[in-house]
C-alpha positions as MATLAB code, in Angstrom:
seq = 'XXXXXXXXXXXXXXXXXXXXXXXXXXXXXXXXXXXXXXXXXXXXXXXXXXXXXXXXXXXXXXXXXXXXXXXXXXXXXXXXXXXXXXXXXXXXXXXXXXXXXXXXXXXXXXXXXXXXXXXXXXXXXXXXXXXXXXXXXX';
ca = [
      12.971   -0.724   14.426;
      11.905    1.601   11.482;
      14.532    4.303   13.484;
      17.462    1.793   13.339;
      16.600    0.802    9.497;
      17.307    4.412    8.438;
      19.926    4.964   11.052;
      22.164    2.227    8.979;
      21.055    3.706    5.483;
      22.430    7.131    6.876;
      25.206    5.488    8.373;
      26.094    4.058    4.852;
      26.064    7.410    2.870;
      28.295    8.930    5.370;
      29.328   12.319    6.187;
      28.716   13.810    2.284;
      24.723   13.151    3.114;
      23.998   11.767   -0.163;
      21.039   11.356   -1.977;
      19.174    8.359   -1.565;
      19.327    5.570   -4.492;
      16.495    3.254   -5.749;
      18.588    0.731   -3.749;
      17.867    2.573   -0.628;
      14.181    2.718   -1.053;
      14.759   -1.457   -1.951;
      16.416   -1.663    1.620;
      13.646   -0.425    3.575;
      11.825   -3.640    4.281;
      10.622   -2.324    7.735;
       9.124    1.067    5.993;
       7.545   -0.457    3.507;
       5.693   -2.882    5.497;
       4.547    0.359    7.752;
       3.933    2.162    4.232;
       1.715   -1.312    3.174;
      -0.779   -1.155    6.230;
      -1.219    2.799    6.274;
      -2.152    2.424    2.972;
      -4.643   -0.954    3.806;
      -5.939    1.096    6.775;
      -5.941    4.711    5.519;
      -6.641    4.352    1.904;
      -5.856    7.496   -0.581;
      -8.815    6.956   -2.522;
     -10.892    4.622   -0.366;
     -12.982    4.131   -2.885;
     -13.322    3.251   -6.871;
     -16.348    3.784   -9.557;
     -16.273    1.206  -12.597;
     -19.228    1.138  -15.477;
     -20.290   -2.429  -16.843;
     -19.546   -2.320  -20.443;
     -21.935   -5.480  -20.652;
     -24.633   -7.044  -18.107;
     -22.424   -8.466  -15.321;
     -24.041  -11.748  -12.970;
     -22.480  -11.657  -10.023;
     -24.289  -14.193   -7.391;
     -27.799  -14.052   -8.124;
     -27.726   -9.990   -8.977;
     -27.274   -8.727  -12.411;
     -25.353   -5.884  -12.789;
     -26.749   -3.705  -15.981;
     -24.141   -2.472  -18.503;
     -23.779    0.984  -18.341;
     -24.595    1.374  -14.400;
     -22.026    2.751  -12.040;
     -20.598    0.244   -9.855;
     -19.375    1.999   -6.485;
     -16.458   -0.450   -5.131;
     -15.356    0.335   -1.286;
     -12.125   -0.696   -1.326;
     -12.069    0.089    2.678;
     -14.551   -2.214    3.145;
     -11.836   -5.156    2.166;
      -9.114   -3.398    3.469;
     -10.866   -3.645    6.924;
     -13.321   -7.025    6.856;
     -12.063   -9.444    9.298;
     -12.522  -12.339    7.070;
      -9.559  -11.198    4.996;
      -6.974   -9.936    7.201;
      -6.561  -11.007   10.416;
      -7.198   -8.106   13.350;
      -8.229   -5.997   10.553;
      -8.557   -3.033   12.877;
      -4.875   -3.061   14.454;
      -1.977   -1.594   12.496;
       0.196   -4.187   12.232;
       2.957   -3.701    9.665;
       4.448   -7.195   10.311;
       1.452   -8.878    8.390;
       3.636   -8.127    4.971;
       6.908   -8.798    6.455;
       6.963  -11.680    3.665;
       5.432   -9.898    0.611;
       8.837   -8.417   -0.470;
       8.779   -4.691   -2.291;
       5.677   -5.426   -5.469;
       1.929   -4.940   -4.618;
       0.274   -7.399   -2.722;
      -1.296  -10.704   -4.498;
      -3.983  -10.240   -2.174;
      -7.031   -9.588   -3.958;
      -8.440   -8.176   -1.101;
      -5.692   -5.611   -1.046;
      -6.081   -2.557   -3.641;
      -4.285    0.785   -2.363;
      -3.433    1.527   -6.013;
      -5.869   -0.113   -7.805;
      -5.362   -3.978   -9.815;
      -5.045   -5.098  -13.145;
      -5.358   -2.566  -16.442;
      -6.802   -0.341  -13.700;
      -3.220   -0.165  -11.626;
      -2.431    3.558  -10.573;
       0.910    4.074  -12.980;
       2.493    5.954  -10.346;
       2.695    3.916   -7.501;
       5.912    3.312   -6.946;
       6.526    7.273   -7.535;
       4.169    7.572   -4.045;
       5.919    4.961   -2.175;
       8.957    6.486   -2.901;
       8.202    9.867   -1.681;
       6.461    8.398    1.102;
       9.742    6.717    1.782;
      11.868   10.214    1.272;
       9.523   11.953    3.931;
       9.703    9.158    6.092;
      13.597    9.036    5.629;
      14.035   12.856    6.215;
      11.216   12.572    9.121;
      12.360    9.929   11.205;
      16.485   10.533   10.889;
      16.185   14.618   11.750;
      13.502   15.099   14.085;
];
């Protein structure tokens, strides 16, 4: 499926080999669904340190300001209670989510909120150029 997505995009910028467009990295539903659940399963930075600028309650612990919080965002990425057959790549689960970030909270490859990595659509479009260049010439 991913072969025949980038067959057509090649297909489309003919015998000149163009360069590909912003609307070419838009078409690749199929890759970026694959690009989605790498990223859930094989997280770049799998984890995240945050400091408390005040005390912080969370359930019946209080968090002190200034401690280090260590997040493991792999932890969510992989717990069964928020994505189904957490341990399977399965690039359909985001066949509806479109081309943003997920809503999921769960889901954090890049980060959320103020903390969002600036630069993530930079890496999901070069993932999308190797992919391209991978999958169409070898």
């Amino acid at each position: 499926m991913v072969q025949e997505e980038h067959d057509v995009i090649l297909k489309a910028k003919g015998k000149d080999n163009q360069k590909l467009t912003w609307d070419d990295y838009k078409s690749m539903k199929l890759t970026q669904c694959v690009i989605k659940e790498t990223l859930r399963l094989v997280s770049a930075a799998p984890c995240v340190f945050r400091e408390p600028k005040q005390d912080i309650k969370f359930k019946d612990f209080i968090i002190p300001k200034g401690w280090t919080v260590f997040v493991f965002l792999s932890g969510q990425h992989l717990d069964e209670k928020y994505h189904f057959e957490a341990h399977k790549f399965n690039p359909w689960r985001w066949k509806d989510e479109g081309q943003e970030l997920s809503d999921n909270p769960r889901y954090m490859p890049f980060g959320k909120g103020a903390r969002l990595c600036p630069g993530y659509h930079l890496a999901r479009f070069q993932i999308c150029l190797f992919l391209h260049h991978f999958i169409t010439k070898f």
